[in-house]
Short mmCIF file of C-alpha atoms and ligand atoms in Angstrom, two decimals:
data_model
loop_
_atom_site.label_atom_id
_atom_site.label_comp_id
_atom_site.label_asym_id
_atom_site.label_seq_id
_atom_site.Cartn_x
_atom_site.Cartn_y
_atom_site.Cartn_z
CA MET A 1208 0.00 0.00 0.00
CA PRO A 1209 1.43 3.38 -0.95
CA PRO A 1210 1.47 5.97 1.84
CA LYS A 1211 -1.77 7.94 2.14
CA HIS A 1212 -0.10 11.25 1.26
CA HIS A 1213 1.00 9.84 -2.12
CA ASN A 1214 -2.44 10.19 -3.71
CA PRO A 1215 -2.76 13.08 -6.20
CA GLY A 1216 -6.52 12.46 -6.36
CA HIS A 1217 -6.75 13.63 -2.75
CA PRO A 1218 -5.68 17.28 -2.70
CA ILE A 1219 -5.41 19.48 0.37
CA THR A 1220 -7.69 22.53 0.64
CA LEU A 1221 -5.99 25.50 2.26
CA GLN A 1222 -7.52 28.78 3.33
CA LEU A 1223 -4.70 31.34 3.18
CA ALA A 1224 -5.84 34.90 3.93
CA GLN A 1225 -8.58 35.46 1.32
CA GLU A 1226 -7.34 32.62 -0.90
CA ARG A 1227 -8.84 29.15 -1.16
CA VAL A 1228 -6.26 26.86 -2.73
CA VAL A 1229 -6.81 23.21 -3.67
CA ALA A 1230 -3.37 21.70 -4.03
CA PHE A 1231 -1.17 18.64 -4.13
CA SER A 1232 2.60 18.41 -4.39
CA ILE A 1233 4.93 15.46 -3.90
CA SER A 1234 8.20 15.39 -5.81
CA ALA A 1235 8.28 13.19 -8.93
CA LEU A 1236 4.63 12.25 -8.37
CA SER A 1237 2.48 15.29 -9.07
CA THR A 1238 2.10 19.02 -8.40
CA TYR A 1239 -0.88 21.31 -8.98
CA ALA A 1240 -2.50 24.25 -7.19
CA LEU A 1241 -5.99 25.44 -8.11
CA LEU A 1242 -7.42 28.85 -7.20
CA PRO A 1243 -11.03 28.37 -8.29
CA GLU A 1244 -12.19 31.85 -7.17
CA LEU A 1245 -9.42 33.53 -9.20
CA ASN A 1246 -10.05 31.25 -12.20
CA CYS A 1247 -6.40 30.21 -12.44
CA ALA A 1248 -4.12 27.31 -11.58
CA PHE A 1249 -0.41 26.65 -11.23
CA ASP A 1250 0.91 23.45 -12.83
CA MET A 1251 -1.20 20.46 -13.86
CA GLY A 1252 0.58 17.28 -12.74
CA ASP A 1253 -2.91 15.80 -12.40
CA CYS A 1254 -6.24 17.19 -13.52
CA LEU A 1255 -9.10 16.97 -11.04
CA LEU A 1256 -12.60 17.60 -12.33
CA ASP A 1257 -12.49 20.71 -10.08
CA ALA A 1258 -9.71 22.01 -12.34
CA VAL A 1259 -11.69 21.76 -15.57
CA PRO A 1260 -13.61 25.09 -15.35
CA ILE A 1261 -10.35 27.02 -14.73
CA GLU A 1262 -9.43 29.12 -17.77
CA ARG A 1263 -5.78 30.04 -17.12
CA VAL A 1264 -3.05 27.61 -16.20
CA PHE A 1265 0.43 28.91 -15.35
CA VAL A 1266 3.08 26.24 -15.86
CA THR A 1267 6.34 26.57 -13.91
CA HIS A 1268 8.43 24.13 -15.99
CA ALA A 1269 8.12 21.14 -18.27
CA HIS A 1270 8.93 18.27 -15.87
CA GLY A 1271 6.19 15.64 -16.13
CA ASP A 1272 5.16 15.74 -12.48
CA HIS A 1273 4.02 19.36 -13.13
CA THR A 1274 2.60 19.08 -16.65
CA ARG A 1275 1.46 15.54 -17.40
CA CYS A 1276 -2.25 16.45 -17.42
CA LEU A 1277 -2.07 19.79 -19.25
CA PHE A 1278 -3.67 18.38 -22.40
CA ARG A 1279 -6.09 16.24 -20.42
CA HIS A 1280 -7.37 19.55 -19.01
CA ASP A 1281 -7.73 20.87 -22.56
CA SER A 1282 -9.59 17.78 -23.83
CA LEU A 1283 -11.93 17.59 -20.80
CA ARG A 1284 -12.92 21.22 -21.42
CA ARG A 1285 -13.79 20.40 -25.04
CA LEU A 1286 -15.75 17.32 -24.00
CA MET A 1287 -17.77 19.47 -21.61
CA GLY A 1288 -18.42 22.09 -24.27
CA MET A 1289 -16.23 24.79 -22.75
CA GLU A 1290 -14.06 27.30 -24.61
CA PRO A 1291 -10.34 26.38 -24.71
CA ALA A 1292 -8.26 27.54 -21.73
CA THR A 1293 -4.90 29.30 -22.06
CA TYR A 1294 -1.70 27.58 -20.94
CA TYR A 1295 1.23 29.87 -20.07
CA VAL A 1296 4.60 28.13 -20.23
CA PRO A 1297 8.27 29.24 -20.15
CA ALA A 1298 9.02 30.60 -23.66
CA ALA A 1299 11.83 28.09 -24.23
CA THR A 1300 9.38 25.19 -23.82
CA VAL A 1301 6.47 26.36 -25.97
CA GLU A 1302 7.62 24.50 -29.11
CA GLY A 1303 8.10 21.30 -27.12
CA PHE A 1304 4.56 21.53 -25.76
CA ARG A 1305 3.17 22.25 -29.25
CA GLY A 1306 4.95 19.13 -30.54
CA LEU A 1307 3.51 17.09 -27.69
CA ALA A 1308 -0.01 18.35 -28.39
CA GLU A 1309 0.45 17.54 -32.08
CA ALA A 1310 1.62 14.00 -31.25
CA TRP A 1311 -1.53 13.46 -29.16
CA ARG A 1312 -3.72 14.73 -31.98
CA ARG A 1313 -2.09 12.26 -34.37
CA LEU A 1314 -2.43 9.38 -31.89
CA GLU A 1315 -6.11 10.18 -31.39
CA SER A 1316 -6.70 10.73 -35.13
CA VAL A 1317 -8.05 14.24 -34.64
CA ARG A 1318 -8.88 15.70 -38.06
CA PRO A 1319 -7.04 19.00 -38.72
CA ARG A 1320 -10.23 21.11 -38.78
CA GLN A 1321 -12.01 19.23 -35.98
CA HIS A 1322 -10.76 21.62 -33.31
CA GLU A 1323 -7.87 24.01 -32.77
CA PRO A 1324 -4.73 22.88 -30.91
CA PRO A 1325 -4.39 23.88 -27.20
CA ARG A 1326 -3.78 27.59 -26.65
CA LEU A 1327 -0.18 27.77 -25.50
CA GLU A 1328 1.55 31.05 -24.73
CA GLY A 1329 5.28 31.27 -24.05
CA LEU A 1330 6.33 33.74 -21.36
CA GLU A 1331 9.69 35.33 -20.58
CA PRO A 1332 10.63 36.57 -17.09
CA GLY A 1333 8.93 39.92 -16.51
CA ALA A 1334 5.89 39.11 -18.68
CA VAL A 1335 2.54 40.24 -17.30
CA VAL A 1336 -0.82 38.48 -17.82
CA TRP A 1337 -3.97 40.34 -16.77
CA LEU A 1338 -6.60 38.09 -15.14
CA HIS A 1339 -8.96 41.04 -14.87
CA ARG A 1340 -8.66 44.83 -14.54
CA GLN A 1341 -7.38 44.65 -10.94
CA LEU A 1342 -5.48 41.37 -10.91
CA ALA A 1343 -2.26 40.62 -12.80
CA ALA A 1344 0.19 37.71 -12.86
CA LYS A 1345 3.86 38.48 -13.40
CA ALA A 1346 6.45 35.84 -14.32
CA PHE A 1347 9.97 35.78 -12.88
CA ALA A 1348 13.04 33.60 -13.46
CA VAL A 1349 13.50 30.52 -11.28
CA GLN A 1350 16.65 28.43 -10.98
CA HIS A 1351 16.07 24.71 -11.64
CA THR A 1352 17.57 22.16 -14.08
CA VAL A 1353 15.29 23.20 -16.99
CA PRO A 1354 13.82 26.59 -18.05
CA SER A 1355 11.53 27.65 -15.20
CA LEU A 1356 9.29 30.49 -14.15
CA GLY A 1357 7.67 31.51 -10.90
CA TYR A 1358 4.52 33.63 -10.83
CA THR A 1359 3.28 36.38 -8.54
CA LEU A 1360 -0.35 37.50 -8.53
CA TYR A 1361 -0.77 41.21 -7.81
CA ASP A 1362 -3.80 43.23 -6.79
CA VAL A 1363 -3.48 46.35 -8.92
CA ARG A 1364 -5.17 49.43 -7.47
CA LYS A 1365 -5.35 53.11 -8.30
CA LYS A 1366 -4.27 55.51 -5.54
CA LEU A 1367 -4.12 59.30 -5.35
CA LYS A 1368 -0.62 60.70 -5.85
CA PRO A 1369 0.57 62.24 -2.54
CA GLU A 1370 0.34 65.81 -3.87
CA TYR A 1371 -3.41 65.37 -4.49
CA HIS A 1372 -4.29 64.00 -1.02
CA GLY A 1373 -7.11 65.88 0.67
CA ARG A 1374 -8.38 67.63 -2.50
CA PRO A 1375 -12.18 67.83 -2.68
CA GLY A 1376 -14.07 65.48 -5.03
CA ARG A 1377 -15.23 68.44 -7.19
CA GLU A 1378 -11.67 69.41 -7.94
CA LEU A 1379 -10.64 65.82 -8.73
CA ALA A 1380 -13.60 65.51 -11.11
CA ARG A 1381 -12.44 68.71 -12.86
CA LEU A 1382 -8.85 67.40 -13.05
CA ARG A 1383 -10.15 64.15 -14.54
CA ARG A 1384 -12.02 66.10 -17.23
CA GLU A 1385 -8.82 68.02 -17.98
CA GLY A 1386 -6.91 64.77 -18.35
CA VAL A 1387 -4.59 65.34 -15.36
CA ALA A 1388 -3.02 62.09 -14.11
CA PHE A 1389 -3.60 62.51 -10.37
CA GLU A 1390 -3.62 58.78 -9.63
CA GLU A 1391 -0.88 56.17 -9.64
CA GLU A 1392 -1.01 52.38 -9.84
CA VAL A 1393 -0.06 50.34 -6.79
CA TRP A 1394 0.86 46.68 -7.26
CA VAL A 1395 0.29 44.66 -4.07
CA PRO A 1396 1.78 41.12 -4.23
CA ARG A 1397 -0.94 38.72 -3.21
CA LEU A 1398 0.34 35.20 -3.89
CA THR A 1399 3.61 33.80 -5.25
CA PHE A 1400 3.96 30.29 -6.62
CA ILE A 1401 7.43 28.83 -7.09
CA GLY A 1402 7.62 25.33 -8.57
CA ASP A 1403 10.86 23.36 -8.37
CA SER A 1404 13.76 25.62 -7.45
CA THR A 1405 17.07 25.98 -5.67
CA ILE A 1406 17.25 28.52 -2.84
CA GLU A 1407 19.09 30.89 -5.25
CA THR A 1408 15.76 32.11 -6.59
CA LEU A 1409 14.86 33.61 -3.21
CA TYR A 1410 18.13 35.59 -3.05
CA ARG A 1411 17.69 36.84 -6.62
CA GLU A 1412 13.98 37.68 -6.36
CA PRO A 1413 13.49 39.36 -2.98
CA HIS A 1414 10.00 40.46 -4.05
CA VAL A 1415 8.71 36.94 -3.29
CA GLY A 1416 9.13 37.69 0.43
CA GLU A 1417 6.60 40.53 0.11
CA SER A 1418 3.71 38.32 -1.08
CA ARG A 1419 0.96 37.69 1.39
CA VAL A 1420 1.07 33.97 0.47
CA LEU A 1421 4.14 32.08 -0.74
CA PHE A 1422 4.37 28.52 -2.09
CA LEU A 1423 7.86 27.14 -1.71
CA GLU A 1424 9.49 23.78 -2.36
CA VAL A 1425 11.71 21.89 0.12
CA THR A 1426 12.27 18.58 -1.65
CA PHE A 1427 15.11 17.18 0.46
CA LEU A 1428 15.25 17.14 4.25
CA MET A 1429 17.89 14.66 5.42
CA ASP A 1430 21.51 15.08 6.25
CA GLY A 1431 23.66 13.67 3.41
CA GLU A 1432 21.19 14.79 0.70
CA GLN A 1433 22.56 18.32 0.26
CA GLU A 1434 24.56 17.40 -2.86
CA LEU A 1435 21.62 15.53 -4.37
CA ALA A 1436 19.45 18.62 -3.90
CA ARG A 1437 22.04 20.76 -5.69
CA GLN A 1438 22.39 18.30 -8.58
CA ARG A 1439 18.63 18.07 -9.13
CA GLY A 1440 18.02 21.80 -8.80
CA HIS A 1441 15.99 21.52 -5.59
CA THR A 1442 16.00 23.15 -2.16
CA HIS A 1443 17.35 21.30 0.87
CA LEU A 1444 16.03 22.03 4.35
CA ASP A 1445 19.55 23.29 5.28
CA ASP A 1446 19.28 25.93 2.52
CA LEU A 1447 15.96 27.21 3.83
CA LEU A 1448 17.19 27.13 7.44
CA ARG A 1449 20.25 29.21 6.44
CA LEU A 1450 18.09 31.79 4.69
CA VAL A 1451 15.57 32.22 7.51
CA THR A 1452 18.20 32.39 10.25
CA GLU A 1453 20.82 34.54 8.47
CA GLN A 1454 18.36 36.84 6.69
CA PRO A 1455 15.12 36.68 8.69
CA HIS A 1456 13.88 39.91 7.06
CA VAL A 1457 13.72 38.32 3.57
CA LEU A 1458 10.58 36.19 3.96
CA HIS A 1459 7.96 38.20 5.78
CA ASN A 1460 4.97 36.51 4.15
CA GLU A 1461 1.83 36.07 6.19
CA HIS A 1462 1.46 32.46 4.97
CA ILE A 1463 4.17 30.15 3.66
CA VAL A 1464 3.24 26.77 2.18
CA LEU A 1465 6.04 24.20 2.10
CA LYS A 1466 5.61 21.50 -0.53
CA HIS A 1467 7.14 19.02 -3.02
CA PHE A 1468 8.71 16.65 -0.50
CA SER A 1469 10.61 13.64 -1.79
CA MET A 1470 8.64 10.38 -2.05
CA ARG A 1471 11.23 8.72 0.16
CA TYR A 1472 9.88 10.29 3.40
CA ASP A 1473 6.81 9.36 5.38
CA ARG A 1474 4.43 12.00 6.64
CA GLY A 1475 5.63 11.87 10.26
CA THR A 1476 9.27 12.34 9.27
CA ILE A 1477 8.47 15.41 7.15
CA LYS A 1478 6.47 17.11 9.90
CA HIS A 1479 8.97 16.17 12.61
CA LEU A 1480 12.04 17.43 10.71
CA LEU A 1481 10.47 20.72 9.66
CA ARG A 1482 9.21 21.47 13.18
CA LYS A 1483 12.45 20.40 14.80
CA ARG A 1484 14.80 22.39 12.60
CA LEU A 1485 13.02 25.55 11.44
CA PRO A 1486 12.61 28.44 13.93
CA GLU A 1487 9.33 28.50 15.84
CA ASP A 1488 8.33 32.02 14.72
CA PHE A 1489 8.86 30.97 11.09
CA MET A 1490 6.87 27.73 11.54
CA ALA A 1491 4.03 29.78 13.04
CA ARG A 1492 3.41 31.10 9.49
CA VAL A 1493 3.95 27.76 7.73
CA GLN A 1494 1.46 25.24 6.41
CA ILE A 1495 2.89 21.90 5.35
CA LEU A 1496 1.24 20.66 2.16
CA LEU A 1497 0.54 17.08 3.26
ZN1 ZN B 226 8.78 18.48 -9.45
ZN1 ZN B 227 11.31 19.81 -11.82
#
């Protein structure tokens, strides 16, 4: 019998600030995170029926445990009469995914005009995707063994420029008619999702520490696995411990979700090691995705 926490069909539902996230993540097995209220998902290692109505899927990298059900998502939507979703992938992988989709179409004898291929969009670091007028996703570079992106969702709001504070509404209405730009945009980081990654990403992208919610991998936990973590482009518990003790100001997220543990550990070991080694005040903000 496989351990209970090795079942991608049984996701964990987390309530993190205003976010409801339905997620699963075990290394080499499967990773996905669904945000049904925001109509988006990160990775598609498996495709639950709950995932099917979601219209935007942000893919961190091409490893199979994160992408194996991308085209299953696409075909289930068609079967249920829904419009195609959009799949955002690292730009360097878009041709590979197109080839994969084409191979499936050939295997399933889909006639060329029967339906269009999946909507794939390649993104470079810095690219912005608008989910609606006040919510944007921004991609950033992630260090792993293959081209990888992380994504931060931002609430984008308009705010009065400081020099216009306290002006009466009548005057602002007049300024608006005259075309004066008295407002500025404020981007508030709401949720950051990092797929597989070394700790380097956190040093290079300090903005991830500002997000209200942060999803972070810690694949390897045991002593003697530090080199393995480096070779496979993953984070070791020692790396995370070093960051949070030497630079405690970096991660000041309200909620941190630790995920993507190696299949070699049982549930008790994961919980025990994280609680034993990471500082108590840090663990107070952590949810373990198990
Ligand atoms: Zn993975
Ligand atoms: Zn990977």
